[in-house]
Amino acid sequence: MISKILVPTDGSKAAQKAARYAVDLAKQLKATVIALSVIDQRSFILQTIPASGNVRHVMEPIEDYLREAAEKFTEEIKKHCDKNDVGSKIVITTGHPIEEIMKEAERSKVSLIIMGSHGRSALAATFLGSIAYGVIHQDIKIPVMVVKG
Amino acid sequence: MISKILVPTDGSKAAQKAARYAVDLAKQLKATVIALSVIDQRSFILQTIPASGNVRHVMEPIEDYLREAAEKFTEEIKKHCDKNDVGSKIVITTGHPIEEIMKEAERSKVSLIIMGSHGRSALAATFLGSIAYGVIHQDIKIPVMVVKG
């Protein structure tokens, strides 16, 4: 029934915990894991630089840095999958995290999304981070499992 | 890893869908299911009757009616479990749904809570019902899976 589990990660503690949980569950279910990291476009849209200026030399290093981080986060999940004989795939995209999670969920026809309750940008005081909250509130019919950080 | 799944139900369409999902998952995981129905105390606290009056003859039929409904909802889940060779237990309690779900989760040391996105009392227009919302926002470390109605 559950054959593909989507695991979005931003490398945060809660995301890492959710990923470990997802891999263990995938092993039990003989399901595969899609490790997704979204390069958050909001992180490098610089508000203070005029839109007309050539900002490529400023933007590119930021995007490269974020891409390296995304590769590292997803690679960690892949390694954990390999160790547990769980099939896995890495997906790295650029855009808004919630939109990209939804797009990948539909594209790959996943049967479950497992994510941490809090990402990097969340305030520790909130019970649910904005990305987890956003994904749960999307109008799609895929179950979402929230793992508390 | 996942050995006990708590499935709260109020008999709503989303709860029934979540329960079917939970039983299928339990079967795959060789886990057991605890079907919980909470007799919502808020339903029969009558605001318009003076607290000092003897309201037992008014309250009891309401509570009996709600208990019968709770038995019916949980019995449905148990039957579905039996059909699928999944071990199950029925728990019916009285109180506030969110508090009772949390209490039972801790008492039975469940590894996962699976619930519908909407219960009976939820407005169709909201993305997440108040009980699902309340459970996700509780400060306990049990993963919660939300199945969209």
PDB file of C-alpha atoms in Angstrom:
ATOM      1  CA  MET A   1       0.000   0.000   0.000  1.00  0.00           C
ATOM      2  CA  ILE A   2       2.661   2.499   1.027  1.00  0.00           C
ATOM      3  CA  SER A   3       5.311   2.091  -1.642  1.00  0.00           C
ATOM      4  CA  LYS A   4       6.949   5.518  -1.881  1.00  0.00           C
ATOM      5  CA  ILE A   5       7.649   7.874   0.989  1.00  0.00           C
ATOM      6  CA  LEU A   6       8.594  11.486   0.356  1.00  0.00           C
ATOM      7  CA  VAL A   7      11.006  12.909   2.930  1.00  0.00           C
ATOM      8  CA  PRO A   8      11.618  16.640   2.593  1.00  0.00           C
ATOM      9  CA  THR A   9      14.697  17.820   4.457  1.00  0.00           C
ATOM     10  CA  ASP A  10      16.352  21.117   5.256  1.00  0.00           C
ATOM     11  CA  GLY A  11      18.992  19.450   7.377  1.00  0.00           C
ATOM     12  CA  SER A  12      17.448  20.622  10.637  1.00  0.00           C
ATOM     13  CA  LYS A  13      17.382  18.403  13.712  1.00  0.00           C
ATOM     14  CA  ALA A  14      13.663  17.663  13.317  1.00  0.00           C
ATOM     15  CA  ALA A  15      14.094  16.862   9.614  1.00  0.00           C
ATOM     16  CA  GLN A  16      16.937  14.468  10.407  1.00  0.00           C
ATOM     17  CA  LYS A  17      14.811  12.759  13.045  1.00  0.00           C
ATOM     18  CA  ALA A  18      11.878  12.495  10.622  1.00  0.00           C
ATOM     19  CA  ALA A  19      14.204  11.072   7.957  1.00  0.00           C
ATOM     20  CA  ARG A  20      15.516   8.363  10.296  1.00  0.00           C
ATOM     21  CA  TYR A  21      11.937   7.525  11.188  1.00  0.00           C
ATOM     22  CA  ALA A  22      10.966   7.407   7.506  1.00  0.00           C
ATOM     23  CA  VAL A  23      13.830   5.091   6.587  1.00  0.00           C
ATOM     24  CA  ASP A  24      12.974   2.712   9.439  1.00  0.00           C
ATOM     25  CA  LEU A  25       9.334   2.721   8.364  1.00  0.00           C
ATOM     26  CA  ALA A  26      10.275   2.204   4.705  1.00  0.00           C
ATOM     27  CA  LYS A  27      12.375  -0.777   5.731  1.00  0.00           C
ATOM     28  CA  GLN A  28       9.450  -2.303   7.623  1.00  0.00           C
ATOM     29  CA  LEU A  29       7.124  -1.624   4.677  1.00  0.00           C
ATOM     30  CA  LYS A  30       9.615  -2.523   1.941  1.00  0.00           C
ATOM     31  CA  ALA A  31       8.910   0.924   0.499  1.00  0.00           C
ATOM     32  CA  THR A  32      11.324   3.329  -1.166  1.00  0.00           C
ATOM     33  CA  VAL A  33      12.311   6.816  -0.039  1.00  0.00           C
ATOM     34  CA  ILE A  34      12.532  10.033  -2.022  1.00  0.00           C
ATOM     35  CA  ALA A  35      14.826  12.459  -0.218  1.00  0.00           C
ATOM     36  CA  LEU A  36      13.894  15.977  -1.285  1.00  0.00           C
ATOM     37  CA  SER A  37      15.714  19.156  -0.527  1.00  0.00           C
ATOM     38  CA  VAL A  38      14.372  22.436  -1.789  1.00  0.00           C
ATOM     39  CA  ILE A  39      16.741  25.303  -2.388  1.00  0.00           C
ATOM     40  CA  ASP A  40      14.573  27.982  -0.899  1.00  0.00           C
ATOM     41  CA  GLN A  41      14.378  30.749  -3.443  1.00  0.00           C
ATOM     42  CA  ARG A  42      13.321  33.153  -0.737  1.00  0.00           C
ATOM     43  CA  SER A  43      16.799  32.823   0.781  1.00  0.00           C
ATOM     44  CA  PHE A  44      18.546  34.534  -2.083  1.00  0.00           C
ATOM     45  CA  ILE A  45      16.090  37.034  -3.380  1.00  0.00           C
ATOM     46  CA  LEU A  46      17.911  40.076  -2.164  1.00  0.00           C
ATOM     47  CA  GLN A  47      15.509  42.766  -1.209  1.00  0.00           C
ATOM     48  CA  THR A  48      18.083  45.506  -0.950  1.00  0.00           C
ATOM     49  CA  ILE A  49      19.559  45.273  -4.432  1.00  0.00           C
ATOM     50  CA  PRO A  50      17.745  47.031  -7.283  1.00  0.00           C
ATOM     51  CA  ALA A  51      16.030  44.484  -9.516  1.00  0.00           C
ATOM     52  CA  SER A  52      17.574  46.039 -12.582  1.00  0.00           C
ATOM     53  CA  GLY A  53      21.161  45.590 -11.381  1.00  0.00           C
ATOM     54  CA  ASN A  54      23.268  42.641 -12.444  1.00  0.00           C
ATOM     55  CA  VAL A  55      23.254  40.588  -9.277  1.00  0.00           C
ATOM     56  CA  ARG A  56      24.401  37.302 -10.737  1.00  0.00           C
ATOM     57  CA  HIS A  57      27.810  37.524  -9.065  1.00  0.00           C
ATOM     58  CA  VAL A  58      26.049  37.976  -5.711  1.00  0.00           C
ATOM     59  CA  MET A  59      23.332  35.381  -6.203  1.00  0.00           C
ATOM     60  CA  GLU A  60      25.373  32.546  -7.649  1.00  0.00           C
ATOM     61  CA  PRO A  61      27.605  31.958  -4.626  1.00  0.00           C
ATOM     62  CA  ILE A  62      24.527  31.873  -2.380  1.00  0.00           C
ATOM     63  CA  GLU A  63      22.736  29.404  -4.616  1.00  0.00           C
ATOM     64  CA  ASP A  64      25.877  27.260  -4.881  1.00  0.00           C
ATOM     65  CA  TYR A  65      26.210  27.262  -1.124  1.00  0.00           C
ATOM     66  CA  LEU A  66      22.564  26.255  -0.655  1.00  0.00           C
ATOM     67  CA  ARG A  67      22.879  23.563  -3.317  1.00  0.00           C
ATOM     68  CA  GLU A  68      25.885  22.047  -1.587  1.00  0.00           C
ATOM     69  CA  ALA A  69      23.956  22.016   1.682  1.00  0.00           C
ATOM     70  CA  ALA A  70      20.944  20.401  -0.030  1.00  0.00           C
ATOM     71  CA  GLU A  71      23.210  17.741  -1.524  1.00  0.00           C
ATOM     72  CA  LYS A  72      24.714  17.040   1.882  1.00  0.00           C
ATOM     73  CA  PHE A  73      21.296  16.718   3.610  1.00  0.00           C
ATOM     74  CA  THR A  74      19.842  14.379   0.997  1.00  0.00           C
ATOM     75  CA  GLU A  75      23.063  12.363   0.710  1.00  0.00           C
ATOM     76  CA  GLU A  76      22.852  11.652   4.462  1.00  0.00           C
ATOM     77  CA  ILE A  77      19.378  10.182   3.971  1.00  0.00           C
ATOM     78  CA  LYS A  78      20.553   8.144   1.000  1.00  0.00           C
ATOM     79  CA  LYS A  79      23.394   6.697   3.053  1.00  0.00           C
ATOM     80  CA  HIS A  80      21.001   5.723   5.821  1.00  0.00           C
ATOM     81  CA  CYS A  81      18.788   4.068   3.177  1.00  0.00           C
ATOM     82  CA  ASP A  82      21.734   2.167   1.680  1.00  0.00           C
ATOM     83  CA  LYS A  83      22.732   0.922   5.121  1.00  0.00           C
ATOM     84  CA  ASN A  84      19.209  -0.409   5.634  1.00  0.00           C
ATOM     85  CA  ASP A  85      18.710  -1.855   2.154  1.00  0.00           C
ATOM     86  CA  VAL A  86      16.010   0.690   1.381  1.00  0.00           C
ATOM     87  CA  GLY A  87      15.743   1.953  -2.182  1.00  0.00           C
ATOM     88  CA  SER A  88      16.115   5.717  -2.469  1.00  0.00           C
ATOM     89  CA  LYS A  89      16.227   8.623  -4.867  1.00  0.00           C
ATOM     90  CA  ILE A  90      17.525  12.141  -4.341  1.00  0.00           C
ATOM     91  CA  VAL A  91      15.623  15.139  -5.669  1.00  0.00           C
ATOM     92  CA  ILE A  92      16.903  18.703  -5.386  1.00  0.00           C
ATOM     93  CA  THR A  93      14.765  21.542  -6.678  1.00  0.00           C
ATOM     94  CA  THR A  94      14.657  25.307  -6.383  1.00  0.00           C
ATOM     95  CA  GLY A  95      11.583  27.278  -5.406  1.00  0.00           C
ATOM     96  CA  HIS A  96       9.195  27.701  -2.526  1.00  0.00           C
ATOM     97  CA  PRO A  97       9.491  24.716  -0.143  1.00  0.00           C
ATOM     98  CA  ILE A  98       5.759  24.005   0.254  1.00  0.00           C
ATOM     99  CA  GLU A  99       5.065  24.261  -3.486  1.00  0.00           C
ATOM    100  CA  GLU A 100       8.060  22.097  -4.366  1.00  0.00           C
ATOM    101  CA  ILE A 101       7.113  19.431  -1.801  1.00  0.00           C
ATOM    102  CA  MET A 102       3.608  19.280  -3.277  1.00  0.00           C
ATOM    103  CA  LYS A 103       4.912  19.168  -6.857  1.00  0.00           C
ATOM    104  CA  GLU A 104       7.311  16.325  -6.081  1.00  0.00           C
ATOM    105  CA  ALA A 105       4.611  14.413  -4.147  1.00  0.00           C
ATOM    106  CA  GLU A 106       2.360  14.503  -7.200  1.00  0.00           C
ATOM    107  CA  ARG A 107       5.103  13.953  -9.765  1.00  0.00           C
ATOM    108  CA  SER A 108       6.404  10.850  -7.998  1.00  0.00           C
ATOM    109  CA  LYS A 109       2.942   9.681  -6.891  1.00  0.00           C
ATOM    110  CA  VAL A 110       4.112   9.152  -3.319  1.00  0.00           C
ATOM    111  CA  SER A 111       1.785   7.481  -0.845  1.00  0.00           C
ATOM    112  CA  LEU A 112       3.023   9.326   2.229  1.00  0.00           C
ATOM    113  CA  ILE A 113       4.944  12.452   3.216  1.00  0.00           C
ATOM    114  CA  ILE A 114       6.997  12.256   6.412  1.00  0.00           C
ATOM    115  CA  MET A 115       8.425  15.477   7.740  1.00  0.00           C
ATOM    116  CA  GLY A 116       9.732  17.107  10.882  1.00  0.00           C
ATOM    117  CA  SER A 117       7.524  19.365  12.908  1.00  0.00           C
ATOM    118  CA  HIS A 118      10.088  22.155  12.642  1.00  0.00           C
ATOM    119  CA  GLY A 119      12.542  23.276  10.024  1.00  0.00           C
ATOM    120  CA  ARG A 120      15.491  25.588  10.285  1.00  0.00           C
ATOM    121  CA  SER A 121      13.475  28.750  10.012  1.00  0.00           C
ATOM    122  CA  ALA A 122      10.902  27.852  12.647  1.00  0.00           C
ATOM    123  CA  LEU A 123      10.740  29.516  16.012  1.00  0.00           C
ATOM    124  CA  ALA A 124      11.364  26.956  18.718  1.00  0.00           C
ATOM    125  CA  ALA A 125       8.339  28.317  20.552  1.00  0.00           C
ATOM    126  CA  THR A 126       5.824  27.284  17.904  1.00  0.00           C
ATOM    127  CA  PHE A 127       4.388  23.796  17.947  1.00  0.00           C
ATOM    128  CA  LEU A 128       4.499  23.384  14.207  1.00  0.00           C
ATOM    129  CA  GLY A 129       6.839  25.009  11.720  1.00  0.00           C
ATOM    130  CA  SER A 130       5.487  26.957   8.793  1.00  0.00           C
ATOM    131  CA  ILE A 131       6.491  24.365   6.186  1.00  0.00           C
ATOM    132  CA  ALA A 132       4.919  21.407   8.036  1.00  0.00           C
ATOM    133  CA  TYR A 133       1.859  23.559   8.669  1.00  0.00           C
ATOM    134  CA  GLY A 134       1.697  24.581   5.024  1.00  0.00           C
ATOM    135  CA  VAL A 135       1.995  21.026   3.738  1.00  0.00           C
ATOM    136  CA  ILE A 136      -0.702  19.693   6.076  1.00  0.00           C
ATOM    137  CA  HIS A 137      -3.039  22.443   4.960  1.00  0.00           C
ATOM    138  CA  GLN A 138      -2.581  21.775   1.263  1.00  0.00           C
ATOM    139  CA  ASP A 139      -5.602  20.468  -0.519  1.00  0.00           C
ATOM    140  CA  ILE A 140      -4.096  17.171  -1.682  1.00  0.00           C
ATOM    141  CA  LYS A 141      -5.103  13.696  -0.658  1.00  0.00           C
ATOM    142  CA  ILE A 142      -1.718  12.364   0.472  1.00  0.00           C
ATOM    143  CA  PRO A 143      -1.356  11.521   4.178  1.00  0.00           C
ATOM    144  CA  VAL A 144       1.240  13.571   6.032  1.00  0.00           C
ATOM    145  CA  MET A 145       3.130  12.257   9.030  1.00  0.00           C
ATOM    146  CA  VAL A 146       4.589  14.856  11.364  1.00  0.00           C
ATOM    147  CA  VAL A 147       7.534  13.723  13.493  1.00  0.00           C
ATOM    148  CA  LYS A 148       8.098  15.933  16.508  1.00  0.00           C
ATOM    149  CA  GLY A 149      11.582  17.390  16.720  1.00  0.00           C
TER     150      GLY A 149
ATOM    151  CA  MET B   1       9.377  -0.206  15.339  1.00  0.00           C
ATOM    152  CA  ILE B   2       5.742   0.805  14.959  1.00  0.00           C
ATOM    153  CA  SER B   3       3.926  -1.753  17.090  1.00  0.00           C
ATOM    154  CA  LYS B   4       0.812   0.064  18.293  1.00  0.00           C
ATOM    155  CA  ILE B   5      -1.264   2.530  16.312  1.00  0.00           C
ATOM    156  CA  LEU B   6      -3.843   4.713  18.005  1.00  0.00           C
ATOM    157  CA  VAL B   7      -6.873   5.467  15.829  1.00  0.00           C
ATOM    158  CA  PRO B   8      -9.262   8.016  17.307  1.00  0.00           C
ATOM    159  CA  THR B   9     -12.669   8.021  15.648  1.00  0.00           C
ATOM    160  CA  ASP B  10     -15.842  10.047  15.832  1.00  0.00           C
ATOM    161  CA  GLY B  11     -17.430   8.085  13.025  1.00  0.00           C
ATOM    162  CA  SER B  12     -17.002  10.895  10.508  1.00  0.00           C
ATOM    163  CA  LYS B  13     -16.096  10.179   6.906  1.00  0.00           C
ATOM    164  CA  ALA B  14     -12.510  11.360   7.384  1.00  0.00           C
ATOM    165  CA  ALA B  15     -12.139   9.265  10.554  1.00  0.00           C
ATOM    166  CA  GLN B  16     -13.417   6.186   8.747  1.00  0.00           C
ATOM    167  CA  LYS B  17     -10.975   6.774   5.917  1.00  0.00           C
ATOM    168  CA  ALA B  18      -8.117   7.247   8.388  1.00  0.00           C
ATOM    169  CA  ALA B  19      -9.130   4.054  10.190  1.00  0.00           C
ATOM    170  CA  ARG B  20      -9.086   2.016   6.979  1.00  0.00           C
ATOM    171  CA  TYR B  21      -5.687   3.464   6.197  1.00  0.00           C
ATOM    172  CA  ALA B  22      -4.457   2.631   9.717  1.00  0.00           C
ATOM    173  CA  VAL B  23      -5.643  -0.968   9.532  1.00  0.00           C
ATOM    174  CA  ASP B  24      -3.965  -1.471   6.152  1.00  0.00           C
ATOM    175  CA  LEU B  25      -0.749   0.018   7.507  1.00  0.00           C
ATOM    176  CA  ALA B  26      -0.966  -2.085  10.691  1.00  0.00           C
ATOM    177  CA  LYS B  27      -1.334  -5.177   8.541  1.00  0.00           C
ATOM    178  CA  GLN B  28       1.775  -4.279   6.545  1.00  0.00           C
ATOM    179  CA  LEU B  29       3.691  -3.539   9.757  1.00  0.00           C
ATOM    180  CA  LYS B  30       2.270  -6.411  11.798  1.00  0.00           C
ATOM    181  CA  ALA B  31       1.234  -3.804  14.343  1.00  0.00           C
ATOM    182  CA  THR B  32      -1.896  -3.650  16.479  1.00  0.00           C
ATOM    183  CA  VAL B  33      -4.617  -1.025  16.467  1.00  0.00           C
ATOM    184  CA  ILE B  34      -6.261   0.764  19.380  1.00  0.00           C
ATOM    185  CA  ALA B  35      -9.619   2.120  18.254  1.00  0.00           C
ATOM    186  CA  LEU B  36     -10.506   5.036  20.515  1.00  0.00           C
ATOM    187  CA  SER B  37     -13.768   6.890  20.666  1.00  0.00           C
ATOM    188  CA  VAL B  38     -14.177   9.767  23.079  1.00  0.00           C
ATOM    189  CA  ILE B  39     -17.614  10.650  24.342  1.00  0.00           C
ATOM    190  CA  ASP B  40     -17.248  14.371  24.035  1.00  0.00           C
ATOM    191  CA  GLN B  41     -18.269  15.829  27.354  1.00  0.00           C
ATOM    192  CA  ARG B  42     -18.836  19.167  25.705  1.00  0.00           C
ATOM    193  CA  SER B  43     -21.779  17.629  23.826  1.00  0.00           C
ATOM    194  CA  PHE B  44     -23.899  17.169  26.895  1.00  0.00           C
ATOM    195  CA  ILE B  45     -22.966  19.965  29.185  1.00  0.00           C
ATOM    196  CA  LEU B  46     -26.180  21.869  28.874  1.00  0.00           C
ATOM    197  CA  GLN B  47     -25.568  25.537  29.124  1.00  0.00           C
ATOM    198  CA  THR B  48     -29.184  26.511  29.521  1.00  0.00           C
ATOM    199  CA  ILE B  49     -30.046  24.407  32.564  1.00  0.00           C
ATOM    200  CA  PRO B  50     -29.145  25.763  36.010  1.00  0.00           C
ATOM    201  CA  ALA B  51     -26.194  23.840  37.417  1.00  0.00           C
ATOM    202  CA  SER B  52     -28.024  23.265  40.668  1.00  0.00           C
ATOM    203  CA  GLY B  53     -30.972  21.498  39.016  1.00  0.00           C
ATOM    204  CA  ASN B  54     -31.178  17.743  38.810  1.00  0.00           C
ATOM    205  CA  VAL B  55     -30.383  17.178  35.154  1.00  0.00           C
ATOM    206  CA  ARG B  56     -29.560  13.495  35.329  1.00  0.00           C
ATOM    207  CA  HIS B  57     -32.740  12.517  33.482  1.00  0.00           C
ATOM    208  CA  VAL B  58     -31.773  14.891  30.671  1.00  0.00           C
ATOM    209  CA  MET B  59     -28.077  14.049  30.564  1.00  0.00           C
ATOM    210  CA  GLU B  60     -28.239  10.284  30.782  1.00  0.00           C
ATOM    211  CA  PRO B  61     -30.114   9.681  27.523  1.00  0.00           C
ATOM    212  CA  ILE B  62     -27.635  11.930  25.700  1.00  0.00           C
ATOM    213  CA  GLU B  63     -24.651  10.138  27.191  1.00  0.00           C
ATOM    214  CA  ASP B  64     -26.205   6.748  26.414  1.00  0.00           C
ATOM    215  CA  TYR B  65     -26.823   7.809  22.853  1.00  0.00           C
ATOM    216  CA  LEU B  66     -23.232   9.018  22.454  1.00  0.00           C
ATOM    217  CA  ARG B  67     -21.891   5.845  24.047  1.00  0.00           C
ATOM    218  CA  GLU B  68     -23.849   3.687  21.626  1.00  0.00           C
ATOM    219  CA  ALA B  69     -22.483   5.715  18.741  1.00  0.00           C
ATOM    220  CA  ALA B  70     -18.925   5.397  20.109  1.00  0.00           C
ATOM    221  CA  GLU B  71     -19.361   1.637  20.403  1.00  0.00           C
ATOM    222  CA  LYS B  72     -20.611   1.445  16.835  1.00  0.00           C
ATOM    223  CA  PHE B  73     -17.689   3.495  15.440  1.00  0.00           C
ATOM    224  CA  THR B  74     -15.018   1.508  17.273  1.00  0.00           C
ATOM    225  CA  GLU B  75     -16.714  -1.821  16.543  1.00  0.00           C
ATOM    226  CA  GLU B  76     -16.505  -1.032  12.817  1.00  0.00           C
ATOM    227  CA  ILE B  77     -12.748  -0.598  13.118  1.00  0.00           C
ATOM    228  CA  LYS B  78     -12.440  -3.802  15.134  1.00  0.00           C
ATOM    229  CA  LYS B  79     -14.330  -5.714  12.450  1.00  0.00           C
ATOM    230  CA  HIS B  80     -12.044  -4.349   9.761  1.00  0.00           C
ATOM    231  CA  CYS B  81      -9.054  -5.417  11.905  1.00  0.00           C
ATOM    232  CA  ASP B  82     -10.474  -8.924  12.402  1.00  0.00           C
ATOM    233  CA  LYS B  83     -11.010  -9.277   8.672  1.00  0.00           C
ATOM    234  CA  ASN B  84      -7.369  -8.379   8.090  1.00  0.00           C
ATOM    235  CA  ASP B  85      -5.882 -10.420  10.929  1.00  0.00           C
ATOM    236  CA  VAL B  86      -4.805  -7.293  12.752  1.00  0.00           C
ATOM    237  CA  GLY B  87      -4.892  -7.336  16.542  1.00  0.00           C
ATOM    238  CA  SER B  88      -7.098  -4.630  18.019  1.00  0.00           C
ATOM    239  CA  LYS B  89      -8.444  -3.168  21.224  1.00  0.00           C
ATOM    240  CA  ILE B  90     -11.403  -0.859  21.765  1.00  0.00           C
ATOM    241  CA  VAL B  91     -11.183   2.041  24.190  1.00  0.00           C
ATOM    242  CA  ILE B  92     -14.115   4.331  24.969  1.00  0.00           C
ATOM    243  CA  THR B  93     -13.613   7.237  27.329  1.00  0.00           C
ATOM    244  CA  THR B  94     -15.484  10.374  28.306  1.00  0.00           C
ATOM    245  CA  GLY B  95     -13.931  13.822  28.324  1.00  0.00           C
ATOM    246  CA  HIS B  96     -12.357  16.333  26.002  1.00  0.00           C
ATOM    247  CA  PRO B  97     -11.302  14.610  22.759  1.00  0.00           C
ATOM    248  CA  ILE B  98      -7.783  16.067  22.510  1.00  0.00           C
ATOM    249  CA  GLU B  99      -6.980  15.369  26.170  1.00  0.00           C
ATOM    250  CA  GLU B 100      -8.358  11.842  25.992  1.00  0.00           C
ATOM    251  CA  ILE B 101      -6.435  11.055  22.804  1.00  0.00           C
ATOM    252  CA  MET B 102      -3.226  12.227  24.481  1.00  0.00           C
ATOM    253  CA  LYS B 103      -3.959  10.285  27.667  1.00  0.00           C
ATOM    254  CA  GLU B 104      -4.619   7.069  25.768  1.00  0.00           C
ATOM    255  CA  ALA B 105      -1.529   7.569  23.589  1.00  0.00           C
ATOM    256  CA  GLU B 106       0.631   7.773  26.688  1.00  0.00           C
ATOM    257  CA  ARG B 107      -1.193   5.079  28.668  1.00  0.00           C
ATOM    258  CA  SER B 108      -0.896   2.545  25.830  1.00  0.00           C
ATOM    259  CA  LYS B 109       2.571   3.740  24.770  1.00  0.00           C
ATOM    260  CA  VAL B 110       1.519   3.908  21.126  1.00  0.00           C
ATOM    261  CA  SER B 111       4.132   4.572  18.455  1.00  0.00           C
ATOM    262  CA  LEU B 112       1.861   6.437  16.073  1.00  0.00           C
ATOM    263  CA  ILE B 113      -1.472   8.272  15.992  1.00  0.00           C
ATOM    264  CA  ILE B 114      -3.427   8.135  12.727  1.00  0.00           C
ATOM    265  CA  MET B 115      -6.411  10.415  12.412  1.00  0.00           C
ATOM    266  CA  GLY B 116      -8.645  12.082   9.877  1.00  0.00           C
ATOM    267  CA  SER B 117      -8.084  15.683   8.929  1.00  0.00           C
ATOM    268  CA  HIS B 118     -11.689  16.506   9.846  1.00  0.00           C
ATOM    269  CA  GLY B 119     -14.119  15.278  12.439  1.00  0.00           C
ATOM    270  CA  ARG B 120     -17.842  15.730  12.680  1.00  0.00           C
ATOM    271  CA  SER B 121     -17.686  19.156  14.183  1.00  0.00           C
ATOM    272  CA  ALA B 122     -15.269  20.620  11.659  1.00  0.00           C
ATOM    273  CA  LEU B 123     -16.271  23.158   9.078  1.00  0.00           C
ATOM    274  CA  ALA B 124     -15.777  21.734   5.619  1.00  0.00           C
ATOM    275  CA  ALA B 125     -14.030  24.939   4.639  1.00  0.00           C
ATOM    276  CA  THR B 126     -11.120  24.526   7.036  1.00  0.00           C
ATOM    277  CA  PHE B 127      -8.118  22.494   5.965  1.00  0.00           C
ATOM    278  CA  LEU B 128      -7.666  20.851   9.341  1.00  0.00           C
ATOM    279  CA  GLY B 129     -10.259  20.117  11.987  1.00  0.00           C
ATOM    280  CA  SER B 130      -9.829  21.389  15.505  1.00  0.00           C
ATOM    281  CA  ILE B 131      -9.128  17.953  16.995  1.00  0.00           C
ATOM    282  CA  ALA B 132      -6.446  17.014  14.438  1.00  0.00           C
ATOM    283  CA  TYR B 133      -4.980  20.487  14.844  1.00  0.00           C
ATOM    284  CA  GLY B 134      -5.035  20.157  18.619  1.00  0.00           C
ATOM    285  CA  VAL B 135      -3.358  16.746  18.617  1.00  0.00           C
ATOM    286  CA  ILE B 136      -0.584  17.840  16.245  1.00  0.00           C
ATOM    287  CA  HIS B 137       0.116  20.851  18.414  1.00  0.00           C
ATOM    288  CA  GLN B 138       0.400  18.863  21.633  1.00  0.00           C
ATOM    289  CA  ASP B 139       3.835  18.760  23.149  1.00  0.00           C
ATOM    290  CA  ILE B 140       4.340  14.985  23.009  1.00  0.00           C
ATOM    291  CA  LYS B 141       6.856  13.074  20.994  1.00  0.00           C
ATOM    292  CA  ILE B 142       4.537  10.681  19.160  1.00  0.00           C
ATOM    293  CA  PRO B 143       4.309  11.052  15.385  1.00  0.00           C
ATOM    294  CA  VAL B 144       0.875  11.987  14.083  1.00  0.00           C
ATOM    295  CA  MET B 145      -0.354  10.973  10.642  1.00  0.00           C
ATOM    296  CA  VAL B 146      -3.126  13.075   9.170  1.00  0.00           C
ATOM    297  CA  VAL B 147      -5.275  11.386   6.515  1.00  0.00           C
ATOM    298  CA  LYS B 148      -7.167  13.850   4.363  1.00  0.00           C
ATOM    299  CA  GLY B 149     -10.917  13.342   4.341  1.00  0.00           C
TER     300      GLY B 149
END
